[in-house]
mmCIF file of C-alpha atoms and ligand atoms in Angstrom:
data_model
loop_
_atom_site.group_PDB
_atom_site.id
_atom_site.type_symbol
_atom_site.label_atom_id
_atom_site.label_comp_id
_atom_site.label_asym_id
_atom_site.label_seq_id
_atom_site.Cartn_x
_atom_site.Cartn_y
_atom_site.Cartn_z
ATOM 1 C CA MET A 224 6.436 10.152 29.624
ATOM 2 C CA ALA A 225 4.285 13.403 31.081
ATOM 3 C CA GLN A 226 0.882 13.038 33.140
ATOM 4 C CA PHE A 227 -2.447 14.282 32.156
ATOM 5 C CA ASP A 228 -5.806 14.463 33.592
ATOM 6 C CA THR A 229 -7.312 12.802 30.900
ATOM 7 C CA LYS A 230 -10.742 14.318 29.641
ATOM 8 C CA ILE A 231 -13.670 12.024 28.256
ATOM 9 C CA TYR A 232 -15.541 14.432 25.530
ATOM 10 C CA ILE A 233 -18.813 12.583 24.304
ATOM 11 C CA VAL A 234 -18.761 13.110 20.603
ATOM 12 C CA ASP A 235 -22.363 10.481 20.040
ATOM 13 C CA LYS A 236 -25.247 12.027 17.910
ATOM 14 C CA SER A 237 -27.884 10.112 19.556
ATOM 15 C CA VAL A 238 -26.931 11.692 22.831
ATOM 16 C CA ASP A 239 -28.441 15.183 23.647
ATOM 17 C CA ASN A 240 -26.621 18.611 24.262
ATOM 18 C CA VAL A 241 -23.255 17.508 22.973
ATOM 19 C CA ASP A 242 -20.996 20.191 21.142
ATOM 20 C CA ILE A 243 -19.377 17.625 18.869
ATOM 21 C CA TYR A 244 -17.888 20.566 16.576
ATOM 22 C CA ALA A 245 -16.098 21.951 19.768
ATOM 23 C CA HIS A 246 -14.856 18.629 20.702
ATOM 24 C CA LEU A 247 -13.686 17.872 17.467
ATOM 25 C CA GLN A 248 -11.722 21.431 17.127
ATOM 26 C CA GLU A 249 -9.994 20.465 20.788
ATOM 27 C CA ALA A 250 -8.942 17.224 19.487
ATOM 28 C CA ALA A 251 -7.343 18.377 16.349
ATOM 29 C CA ARG A 252 -5.520 21.176 18.294
ATOM 30 C CA TRP A 253 -3.905 18.532 20.664
ATOM 31 C CA ILE A 254 -2.962 16.825 17.621
ATOM 32 C CA GLN A 255 -1.407 20.341 15.826
ATOM 33 C CA GLU A 256 0.241 20.590 18.635
ATOM 34 C CA GLY A 257 1.980 17.276 19.016
ATOM 35 C CA GLU A 258 0.084 15.399 21.436
ATOM 36 C CA VAL A 259 -1.839 11.911 21.162
ATOM 37 C CA VAL A 260 -5.819 11.577 21.227
ATOM 38 C CA ALA A 261 -7.772 8.599 21.305
ATOM 39 C CA PHE A 262 -11.276 8.441 18.745
ATOM 40 C CA PRO A 263 -13.597 5.942 17.750
ATOM 41 C CA THR A 264 -13.278 4.180 14.556
ATOM 42 C CA GLU A 265 -15.669 1.259 13.061
ATOM 43 C CA THR A 266 -13.425 -1.534 13.993
ATOM 44 C CA VAL A 267 -11.896 -0.194 17.267
ATOM 45 C CA TYR A 268 -10.438 2.688 19.216
ATOM 46 C CA GLY A 269 -7.275 4.037 17.893
ATOM 47 C CA LEU A 270 -4.740 6.109 19.769
ATOM 48 C CA GLY A 271 -4.078 9.147 16.774
ATOM 49 C CA ALA A 272 -0.879 11.713 16.215
ATOM 50 C CA ASP A 273 0.160 13.290 13.689
ATOM 51 C CA ALA A 274 1.696 10.923 10.912
ATOM 52 C CA THR A 275 4.466 13.317 10.191
ATOM 53 C CA HIS A 276 5.317 14.362 13.262
ATOM 54 C CA SER A 277 8.261 12.046 14.815
ATOM 55 C CA GLU A 278 7.966 13.532 18.583
ATOM 56 C CA ALA A 279 4.449 13.262 18.562
ATOM 57 C CA VAL A 280 4.571 9.338 16.962
ATOM 58 C CA ARG A 281 7.006 8.529 19.913
ATOM 59 C CA LYS A 282 4.384 9.773 22.419
ATOM 60 C CA ILE A 283 2.006 7.101 20.578
ATOM 61 C CA TYR A 284 4.557 4.102 21.268
ATOM 62 C CA ALA A 285 5.716 5.489 24.786
ATOM 63 C CA ALA A 286 1.470 5.805 25.806
ATOM 64 C CA LYS A 287 0.877 2.056 25.244
ATOM 65 C CA GLY A 288 4.300 0.954 25.728
ATOM 66 C CA ARG A 289 4.739 -0.517 22.348
ATOM 67 C CA PRO A 290 7.830 -2.369 20.972
ATOM 68 C CA SER A 291 9.008 0.377 18.863
ATOM 69 C CA ASP A 292 9.522 -2.347 16.322
ATOM 70 C CA ASN A 293 6.143 -2.590 15.582
ATOM 71 C CA PRO A 294 4.789 -0.101 12.651
ATOM 72 C CA LEU A 295 1.693 1.941 12.625
ATOM 73 C CA ILE A 296 -1.297 2.728 10.198
ATOM 74 C CA VAL A 297 -1.849 5.717 8.709
ATOM 75 C CA HIS A 298 -5.639 7.105 8.781
ATOM 76 C CA ILE A 299 -6.591 9.173 5.822
ATOM 77 C CA ALA A 300 -9.897 10.847 5.608
ATOM 78 C CA GLN A 301 -10.212 11.307 1.656
ATOM 79 C CA LEU A 302 -8.597 9.199 -1.613
ATOM 80 C CA ASP A 303 -6.449 12.104 -2.599
ATOM 81 C CA GLN A 304 -4.272 12.069 0.409
ATOM 82 C CA LEU A 305 -3.069 8.585 -0.407
ATOM 83 C CA GLN A 306 -0.354 9.906 -2.599
ATOM 84 C CA ASP A 307 0.739 11.866 0.258
ATOM 85 C CA VAL A 308 1.690 8.914 2.325
ATOM 86 C CA ALA A 309 2.030 5.871 -0.394
ATOM 87 C CA TYR A 310 3.055 5.349 -4.186
ATOM 88 C CA ALA A 311 2.672 2.606 -6.714
ATOM 89 C CA VAL A 312 -0.682 1.551 -5.934
ATOM 90 C CA PRO A 313 -1.368 -1.565 -7.881
ATOM 91 C CA ASP A 314 -4.956 -1.892 -10.079
ATOM 92 C CA LYS A 315 -5.649 -4.816 -7.451
ATOM 93 C CA ALA A 316 -5.869 -2.313 -4.536
ATOM 94 C CA ARG A 317 -7.346 0.797 -6.390
ATOM 95 C CA LYS A 318 -10.258 -1.721 -7.165
ATOM 96 C CA LEU A 319 -10.413 -3.056 -3.116
ATOM 97 C CA MET A 320 -10.238 0.746 -2.250
ATOM 98 C CA GLU A 321 -13.503 1.658 -4.602
ATOM 99 C CA ALA A 322 -15.155 -1.383 -2.770
ATOM 100 C CA PHE A 323 -14.399 -1.592 0.733
ATOM 101 C CA TRP A 324 -13.219 1.863 1.663
ATOM 102 C CA PRO A 325 -13.988 3.825 3.937
ATOM 103 C CA GLY A 326 -13.862 0.616 5.921
ATOM 104 C CA PRO A 327 -12.271 -1.773 7.823
ATOM 105 C CA ILE A 328 -9.160 -3.136 5.590
ATOM 106 C CA THR A 329 -5.682 -1.610 5.528
ATOM 107 C CA PHE A 330 -2.954 -1.769 2.572
ATOM 108 C CA ILE A 331 0.360 -2.117 2.571
ATOM 109 C CA LEU A 332 2.239 0.051 0.155
ATOM 110 C CA PRO A 333 5.569 1.373 -0.309
ATOM 111 C CA ALA A 334 6.052 4.399 1.849
ATOM 112 C CA LYS A 335 6.161 8.154 0.795
ATOM 113 C CA ALA A 336 8.761 10.191 2.335
ATOM 114 C CA GLY A 337 7.420 13.077 4.782
ATOM 115 C CA LEU A 338 6.116 10.510 7.132
ATOM 116 C CA ALA A 339 7.755 10.165 10.550
ATOM 117 C CA PRO A 340 9.916 7.362 9.992
ATOM 118 C CA GLU A 341 8.603 5.814 13.311
ATOM 119 C CA VAL A 342 5.473 5.299 11.937
ATOM 120 C CA THR A 343 6.948 2.625 9.496
ATOM 121 C CA ALA A 344 9.045 1.575 12.279
ATOM 122 C CA GLY A 345 12.134 1.716 9.613
ATOM 123 C CA LEU A 346 10.109 -0.045 6.837
ATOM 124 C CA GLU A 347 9.652 0.991 3.403
ATOM 125 C CA THR A 348 6.171 0.217 3.328
ATOM 126 C CA VAL A 349 3.691 1.964 5.194
ATOM 127 C CA GLY A 350 -0.223 0.829 6.259
ATOM 128 C CA VAL A 351 -3.107 3.012 5.014
ATOM 129 C CA ARG A 352 -6.734 2.776 5.840
ATOM 130 C CA MET A 353 -9.472 5.185 5.597
ATOM 131 C CA PRO A 354 -11.918 4.643 8.557
ATOM 132 C CA ASP A 355 -15.774 4.232 7.987
ATOM 133 C CA HIS A 356 -16.513 6.163 11.056
ATOM 134 C CA PRO A 357 -17.853 10.065 10.873
ATOM 135 C CA ILE A 358 -15.739 11.140 14.197
ATOM 136 C CA ALA A 359 -12.505 9.763 12.750
ATOM 137 C CA ARG A 360 -12.947 10.987 9.280
ATOM 138 C CA ALA A 361 -13.665 14.511 10.427
ATOM 139 C CA LEU A 362 -10.909 14.529 13.124
ATOM 140 C CA ILE A 363 -8.391 13.730 10.506
ATOM 141 C CA GLU A 364 -10.028 16.443 8.371
ATOM 142 C CA ALA A 365 -10.122 18.834 11.385
ATOM 143 C CA ALA A 366 -6.314 18.065 12.256
ATOM 144 C CA ASN A 367 -5.650 18.597 8.186
ATOM 145 C CA THR A 368 -3.165 15.772 8.380
ATOM 146 C CA PRO A 369 -2.969 11.916 8.238
ATOM 147 C CA ILE A 370 -3.506 10.402 11.397
ATOM 148 C CA ALA A 371 -0.836 7.824 12.548
ATOM 149 C CA ALA A 372 -3.105 5.497 14.933
ATOM 150 C CA PRO A 373 -2.959 1.712 16.810
ATOM 151 C CA SER A 374 -5.291 0.195 18.534
ATOM 152 C CA ALA A 375 -5.785 2.229 21.918
ATOM 153 C CA ASN A 376 -4.810 -0.240 24.227
ATOM 154 C CA ARG A 377 -1.999 -0.975 26.435
ATOM 155 C CA SER A 378 0.355 -3.197 24.205
ATOM 156 C CA GLY A 379 -0.653 -6.775 24.805
ATOM 157 C CA ARG A 380 -4.360 -5.831 25.924
ATOM 158 C CA PRO A 381 -7.444 -6.806 24.059
ATOM 159 C CA SER A 382 -8.444 -3.655 21.599
ATOM 160 C CA PRO A 383 -11.074 -1.091 23.163
ATOM 161 C CA THR A 384 -14.537 -1.384 21.894
ATOM 162 C CA THR A 385 -16.030 1.551 24.606
ATOM 163 C CA ALA A 386 -13.950 4.689 25.616
ATOM 164 C CA GLN A 387 -14.122 3.092 29.309
ATOM 165 C CA HIS A 388 -11.944 0.371 27.560
ATOM 166 C CA VAL A 389 -9.448 3.296 26.861
ATOM 167 C CA TRP A 390 -9.919 4.894 30.019
ATOM 168 C CA GLU A 391 -8.988 1.467 31.622
ATOM 169 C CA ASP A 392 -5.842 1.339 29.614
ATOM 170 C CA LEU A 393 -4.563 5.004 29.159
ATOM 171 C CA GLN A 394 -5.916 7.364 31.860
ATOM 172 C CA GLY A 395 -3.285 9.906 33.209
ATOM 173 C CA ARG A 396 -0.712 9.028 29.660
ATOM 174 C CA ILE A 397 -3.431 11.011 27.211
ATOM 175 C CA PRO A 398 -5.118 14.583 26.996
ATOM 176 C CA LEU A 399 -7.938 13.130 25.899
ATOM 177 C CA ILE A 400 -10.623 10.418 24.778
ATOM 178 C CA LEU A 401 -13.263 11.215 21.940
ATOM 179 C CA ASP A 402 -16.345 8.795 23.249
ATOM 180 C CA GLY A 403 -18.258 7.992 20.114
ATOM 181 C CA GLY A 404 -19.854 4.702 21.941
ATOM 182 C CA GLU A 405 -19.098 1.226 21.166
ATOM 183 C CA THR A 406 -17.559 0.343 17.872
ATOM 184 C CA GLY A 407 -19.374 -1.688 15.234
ATOM 185 C CA VAL A 408 -17.068 -4.124 13.588
ATOM 186 C CA GLY A 409 -15.179 -5.323 16.848
ATOM 187 C CA VAL A 410 -11.998 -6.289 15.668
ATOM 188 C CA GLU A 411 -9.253 -4.533 13.815
ATOM 189 C CA SER A 412 -9.009 -3.991 10.376
ATOM 190 C CA THR A 413 -7.730 -6.600 7.835
ATOM 191 C CA VAL A 414 -4.164 -6.007 7.218
ATOM 192 C CA LEU A 415 -3.371 -7.107 3.142
ATOM 193 C CA ASP A 416 0.433 -6.410 1.486
ATOM 194 C CA VAL A 417 -0.523 -5.171 -1.922
ATOM 195 C CA THR A 418 2.910 -4.901 -2.590
ATOM 196 C CA LEU A 419 2.385 -8.887 -3.456
ATOM 197 C CA ASP A 420 0.895 -10.420 -6.253
ATOM 198 C CA PRO A 421 -1.639 -12.113 -5.481
ATOM 199 C CA PRO A 422 -1.939 -9.840 -2.211
ATOM 200 C CA VAL A 423 -1.288 -11.593 1.101
ATOM 201 C CA ILE A 424 -3.553 -11.143 4.224
ATOM 202 C CA LEU A 425 -1.452 -10.579 7.038
ATOM 203 C CA ARG A 426 -4.114 -10.275 9.684
ATOM 204 C CA PRO A 427 -7.168 -11.082 9.235
ATOM 205 C CA GLY A 428 -10.001 -8.484 10.128
ATOM 206 C CA GLY A 429 -12.980 -6.722 9.238
ATOM 207 C CA VAL A 430 -13.297 -7.567 5.355
ATOM 208 C CA SER A 431 -13.438 -11.552 4.908
ATOM 209 C CA GLN A 432 -10.530 -13.443 2.349
ATOM 210 C CA GLU A 433 -14.015 -14.289 0.376
ATOM 211 C CA GLU A 434 -14.917 -10.868 0.434
ATOM 212 C CA LEU A 435 -11.468 -10.242 -0.887
ATOM 213 C CA GLN A 436 -11.131 -12.908 -3.448
ATOM 214 C CA ALA A 437 -14.826 -12.397 -5.027
ATOM 215 C CA MET A 438 -13.131 -8.713 -6.238
ATOM 216 C CA ILE A 439 -9.875 -9.593 -7.579
ATOM 217 C CA GLY A 440 -9.342 -13.642 -7.490
ATOM 218 C CA GLU A 441 -6.845 -14.922 -5.560
ATOM 219 C CA VAL A 442 -5.823 -13.540 -2.069
ATOM 220 C CA ARG A 443 -3.156 -15.611 0.190
ATOM 221 C CA LEU A 444 -3.023 -15.802 3.676
ATOM 222 C CA ASP A 445 0.746 -15.516 5.361
ATOM 223 C CA PRO A 446 2.017 -18.708 6.172
ATOM 224 C CA GLY A 447 2.075 -17.471 9.600
ATOM 225 C CA LEU A 448 -1.552 -17.269 10.300
ATOM 226 C CA GLN A 449 -2.323 -20.623 8.958
ATOM 227 C CA ASP A 450 -0.159 -22.210 11.470
ATOM 228 C CA GLN A 451 -2.645 -21.064 14.131
ATOM 229 C CA SER A 452 -5.526 -23.700 12.568
ATOM 230 C CA GLN A 453 -3.217 -26.232 14.265
ATOM 231 C CA PRO A 454 -3.016 -26.678 18.374
ATOM 232 C CA ALA A 455 0.273 -25.343 19.026
ATOM 233 C CA ARG A 456 2.944 -27.344 21.148
ATOM 234 C CA ALA A 457 4.784 -24.971 23.582
ATOM 235 C CA PRO A 458 3.911 -21.347 22.482
ATOM 236 C CA GLY A 459 6.265 -18.992 24.448
ATOM 237 C CA MET A 460 4.311 -16.352 26.272
ATOM 238 C CA LYS A 461 6.334 -13.838 24.208
ATOM 239 C CA TYR A 462 3.388 -14.622 21.672
ATOM 240 C CA ARG A 463 0.283 -13.445 24.015
ATOM 241 C CA HIS A 464 -1.543 -10.543 22.983
ATOM 242 C CA TYR A 465 -5.279 -9.259 22.828
ATOM 243 C CA ALA A 466 -4.887 -11.057 26.562
ATOM 244 C CA PRO A 467 -6.994 -10.461 30.113
ATOM 245 C CA HIS A 468 -5.136 -11.043 32.863
ATOM 246 C CA ALA A 469 -5.632 -14.782 33.577
ATOM 247 C CA PRO A 470 -4.591 -17.449 31.629
ATOM 248 C CA LEU A 471 -6.527 -18.476 28.413
ATOM 249 C CA TYR A 472 -7.012 -21.815 26.777
ATOM 250 C CA LEU A 473 -8.504 -22.849 24.308
ATOM 251 C CA ILE A 474 -11.259 -25.732 23.700
ATOM 252 C CA GLU A 475 -12.188 -27.150 20.266
ATOM 253 C CA GLY A 476 -14.416 -29.580 19.244
ATOM 254 C CA LYS A 477 -17.633 -29.680 17.201
ATOM 255 C CA GLY A 478 -21.465 -29.333 19.037
ATOM 256 C CA ASP A 479 -22.167 -31.464 21.644
ATOM 257 C CA GLU A 480 -18.790 -32.720 21.866
ATOM 258 C CA ALA A 481 -17.133 -29.082 22.671
ATOM 259 C CA VAL A 482 -19.529 -28.675 25.444
ATOM 260 C CA GLU A 483 -18.860 -32.184 27.005
ATOM 261 C CA LYS A 484 -14.986 -31.135 26.902
ATOM 262 C CA MET A 485 -15.940 -27.825 28.155
ATOM 263 C CA ARG A 486 -18.108 -29.358 30.991
ATOM 264 C CA ALA A 487 -15.038 -31.720 31.850
ATOM 265 C CA ALA A 488 -12.277 -28.770 31.859
ATOM 266 C CA ILE A 489 -14.080 -26.528 33.856
ATOM 267 C CA MET A 490 -14.991 -29.230 36.644
ATOM 268 C CA GLU A 491 -11.698 -30.377 36.454
ATOM 269 C CA GLN A 492 -10.233 -26.916 37.524
ATOM 270 C CA VAL A 493 -12.888 -26.305 39.746
ATOM 271 C CA ASN A 494 -12.137 -29.528 41.811
ATOM 272 C CA THR A 495 -8.467 -28.306 41.997
ATOM 273 C CA GLY A 496 -9.699 -25.023 43.333
ATOM 274 C CA LYS A 497 -9.536 -23.104 40.649
ATOM 275 C CA ARG A 498 -11.973 -19.755 40.141
ATOM 276 C CA VAL A 499 -12.756 -20.342 36.599
ATOM 277 C CA GLY A 500 -14.105 -17.831 33.765
ATOM 278 C CA VAL A 501 -15.728 -18.825 30.593
ATOM 279 C CA LEU A 502 -16.269 -17.849 27.017
ATOM 280 C CA THR A 503 -19.034 -19.126 25.580
ATOM 281 C CA VAL A 504 -22.250 -18.384 23.246
ATOM 282 C CA ASP A 505 -25.778 -17.476 24.271
ATOM 283 C CA GLU A 506 -26.686 -21.388 22.753
ATOM 284 C CA GLU A 507 -24.557 -23.138 25.098
ATOM 285 C CA SER A 508 -24.439 -21.104 28.098
ATOM 286 C CA SER A 509 -27.831 -22.745 29.066
ATOM 287 C CA LEU A 510 -25.869 -26.074 28.987
ATOM 288 C CA LEU A 511 -23.094 -24.625 31.467
ATOM 289 C CA ALA A 512 -25.378 -23.068 33.989
ATOM 290 C CA ASP A 513 -25.547 -25.795 36.486
ATOM 291 C CA LEU A 514 -21.475 -25.819 36.619
ATOM 292 C CA PRO A 515 -20.099 -23.475 39.699
ATOM 293 C CA VAL A 516 -18.083 -20.925 37.266
ATOM 294 C CA THR A 517 -17.002 -17.655 38.685
ATOM 295 C CA CYS A 518 -17.494 -15.605 35.410
ATOM 296 C CA LEU A 519 -19.603 -17.332 32.312
ATOM 297 C CA VAL A 520 -18.995 -14.754 29.593
ATOM 298 C CA ARG A 521 -21.282 -14.795 26.431
ATOM 299 C CA CYS A 522 -20.410 -13.282 23.131
ATOM 300 C CA GLY A 523 -23.199 -13.450 20.913
ATOM 301 C CA SER A 524 -24.551 -16.249 18.702
ATOM 302 C CA ARG A 525 -22.606 -19.044 17.274
ATOM 303 C CA ASN A 526 -24.537 -18.092 14.290
ATOM 304 C CA HIS A 527 -23.667 -14.559 13.715
ATOM 305 C CA LEU A 528 -19.915 -14.526 13.638
ATOM 306 C CA GLU A 529 -20.227 -11.007 13.432
ATOM 307 C CA GLU A 530 -22.192 -10.613 16.541
ATOM 308 C CA VAL A 531 -19.568 -12.277 18.283
ATOM 309 C CA ALA A 532 -16.562 -10.364 16.386
ATOM 310 C CA HIS A 533 -18.407 -7.194 18.051
ATOM 311 C CA GLN A 534 -18.711 -8.443 21.575
ATOM 312 C CA LEU A 535 -15.167 -10.572 21.823
ATOM 313 C CA PHE A 536 -12.750 -7.680 23.184
ATOM 314 C CA HIS A 537 -15.536 -6.427 25.930
ATOM 315 C CA GLY A 538 -15.834 -10.101 26.436
ATOM 316 C CA LEU A 539 -12.232 -10.696 27.148
ATOM 317 C CA ARG A 540 -11.953 -7.751 29.483
ATOM 318 C CA GLN A 541 -15.088 -8.772 31.454
ATOM 319 C CA PHE A 542 -12.901 -11.210 33.216
ATOM 320 C CA ASP A 543 -10.549 -8.674 34.264
ATOM 321 C CA ALA A 544 -13.429 -7.006 36.531
ATOM 322 C CA VAL A 545 -13.886 -10.442 38.499
ATOM 323 C CA SER A 546 -10.673 -12.624 40.133
ATOM 324 C CA VAL A 547 -10.293 -15.850 38.184
ATOM 325 C CA ASP A 548 -7.169 -18.423 37.839
ATOM 326 C CA ILE A 549 -8.157 -19.618 34.249
ATOM 327 C CA ILE A 550 -10.197 -18.990 31.137
ATOM 328 C CA LEU A 551 -11.726 -21.479 29.314
ATOM 329 C CA SER A 552 -13.075 -20.354 25.692
ATOM 330 C CA ARG A 553 -14.954 -22.101 23.135
ATOM 331 C CA THR A 554 -13.497 -21.918 19.519
ATOM 332 C CA PHE A 555 -15.234 -20.600 16.262
ATOM 333 C CA PRO A 556 -15.420 -21.805 12.512
ATOM 334 C CA ARG A 557 -12.163 -19.936 10.482
ATOM 335 C CA GLN A 558 -14.649 -18.743 7.778
ATOM 336 C CA GLY A 559 -15.779 -15.400 7.312
ATOM 337 C CA ILE A 560 -14.774 -12.993 10.181
ATOM 338 C CA GLY A 561 -14.540 -16.199 11.851
ATOM 339 C CA LEU A 562 -10.528 -16.131 10.564
ATOM 340 C CA ALA A 563 -10.167 -13.050 12.140
ATOM 341 C CA ILE A 564 -12.130 -14.156 15.856
ATOM 342 C CA MET A 565 -9.747 -17.441 15.935
ATOM 343 C CA ASN A 566 -6.846 -14.947 14.986
ATOM 344 C CA ARG A 567 -7.191 -12.838 18.259
ATOM 345 C CA LEU A 568 -8.322 -15.769 20.285
ATOM 346 C CA HIS A 569 -5.238 -17.767 19.192
ATOM 347 C CA LYS A 570 -3.117 -14.932 20.259
ATOM 348 C CA ALA A 571 -4.979 -14.021 23.506
ATOM 349 C CA ALA A 572 -4.457 -17.915 24.369
ATOM 350 C CA GLY A 573 -1.099 -17.853 23.724
ATOM 351 C CA GLY A 574 -1.440 -20.790 21.015
ATOM 352 C CA ARG A 575 -2.530 -22.886 24.377
ATOM 353 C CA TYR A 576 -5.568 -25.472 23.917
ATOM 354 C CA TYR A 577 -6.766 -27.044 26.893
ATOM 355 C CA GLN A 578 -5.078 -30.412 27.858
ATOM 356 C CA HIS A 579 -7.311 -32.679 30.085
ATOM 357 C CA LYS A 580 -5.486 -34.374 32.823
ATOM 358 C CA ASN A 581 -7.112 -37.714 32.069
ATOM 359 C CA GLN A 582 -5.653 -38.045 28.452
HETATM 360 O O1 TXA B 882 -8.765 -1.180 12.447
HETATM 361 C C1 TXA B 882 -7.844 -1.231 12.989
HETATM 362 O O2 TXA B 882 -6.652 -1.609 11.673
HETATM 363 C C2 TXA B 882 -7.264 -0.145 14.087
HETATM 364 C C3 TXA B 882 -7.871 0.870 13.982
HETATM 365 C C4 TXA B 882 -7.692 1.929 15.142
HETATM 366 O O3 TXA B 882 -7.195 1.873 12.735
HETATM 367 N N1 TXA B 882 -5.996 0.112 14.177
HETATM 368 C C5 TXA B 882 -5.032 -0.945 14.355
HETATM 369 O O4 TXA B 882 -3.807 -0.771 14.458
HETATM 370 O O5 TXA B 882 -5.219 -2.211 14.780
HETATM 371 P P1 TXA B 882 -2.457 -1.993 15.682
HETATM 372 O O6 TXA B 882 -1.583 -0.660 15.566
HETATM 373 O O7 TXA B 882 -3.008 -2.186 16.129
HETATM 374 O O8 TXA B 882 -2.258 -2.863 14.148
HETATM 375 C C6 TXA B 882 -1.420 -2.613 13.132
HETATM 376 C C7 TXA B 882 -0.994 -4.051 12.433
HETATM 377 C C8 TXA B 882 0.249 -4.606 13.465
HETATM 378 O O9 TXA B 882 0.028 -5.607 13.195
HETATM 379 C C9 TXA B 882 1.491 -4.096 12.593
HETATM 380 O O10 TXA B 882 2.195 -4.665 12.963
HETATM 381 C C10 TXA B 882 0.461 -4.380 11.082
HETATM 382 O O11 TXA B 882 -0.917 -3.689 11.189
HETATM 383 N N2 TXA B 882 1.490 -3.121 10.112
HETATM 384 C C11 TXA B 882 1.437 -1.842 10.179
HETATM 385 N N3 TXA B 882 2.519 -1.357 9.216
HETATM 386 C C12 TXA B 882 2.590 -2.449 8.651
HETATM 387 C C13 TXA B 882 3.635 -2.582 7.440
HETATM 388 N N4 TXA B 882 4.334 -1.874 6.618
HETATM 389 N N5 TXA B 882 4.023 -4.011 6.578
HETATM 390 C C14 TXA B 882 3.478 -5.089 7.686
HETATM 391 N N6 TXA B 882 2.713 -4.810 8.918
HETATM 392 C C15 TXA B 882 2.371 -3.357 9.013
HETATM 393 MG MG1 MG B 883 -3.311 -2.937 17.998
#
């Protein structure tokens, strides 16, 4: 793989004296020359390449260390680009596109020939999304091609919500990062398979099941997702994803009971000499403040799950800056964007729930 002296260009309108136009032109040039560039979207940072160019798309997989059987999302800037990448768009999908695009939802549709086969990883379908971020859209327009882009993290790591996160994972492996500041939503797009009727959510994300159902009626959840509501028995490490370096365990329970379980788990670990990290919410951090926790990360208010989603991946990455042996995290209601939060936390934990020794 080529080595690069990775540059970071600020493309944030709120920062003075930056030539966003020139930076976008340079980024578009890299894409047209078959290289990959990291850029902000409203969900997480993406790692983009020309979706019609096989060699360029292969560089995405190489930079991320991503298994080649995991397909990429194609990003478009205008609705009329949809016909270049997919066909047979059902009415329900049209209706959802009108309502939620540009925005955090990806539609799985039959793929058009013309895309690099590496984008779809050999499948006959393709995921398409129109992001709601001015820089992402301007980059697609300037490059004048649909852009294939997974999240801009090394495979298995938490998705990046700042340019700094991308730098931590990919410096030296890509030529350029466009820095548009923190992303808004904080978790990735909802992936909705609209080749099925009723449509099926393959990955919960920025648009909730409830919002989709309000528009088109029944929307199902992939059965593989529902299993996650149960404490898993012995899930293998192969399911670990979005993961900080130290092992993460979930602690479920309602209100005071959950705080008590968390306190007991912390002490049990501290007493065996472990350095403990804790992921919690603003309201509960003071209830843990008297314990010898090495790193306590708050990810917003438990009454504002949008805020938790926004801070989740940054929170998970914070544990890597200190050395902890184990991370304990509270769980969240699986409603609205809470379903996406729990999906990511469950994967980060490899499905593990904390088991108290004296139980
Ligand atoms: O918010 C997002 O979606 C971000 C930003 C950059 O747009 N992108 C993102 O891409 O999260 P990635 O590659 O990290 O996740 C794409 C997900 C994967 O779970 C992949 O398996 C699924 O979408 N996917 C892509 N194409 C698919 C297809 N044809 N059929 C089924 N699943 C597909
Ligand atoms: Mg990803």
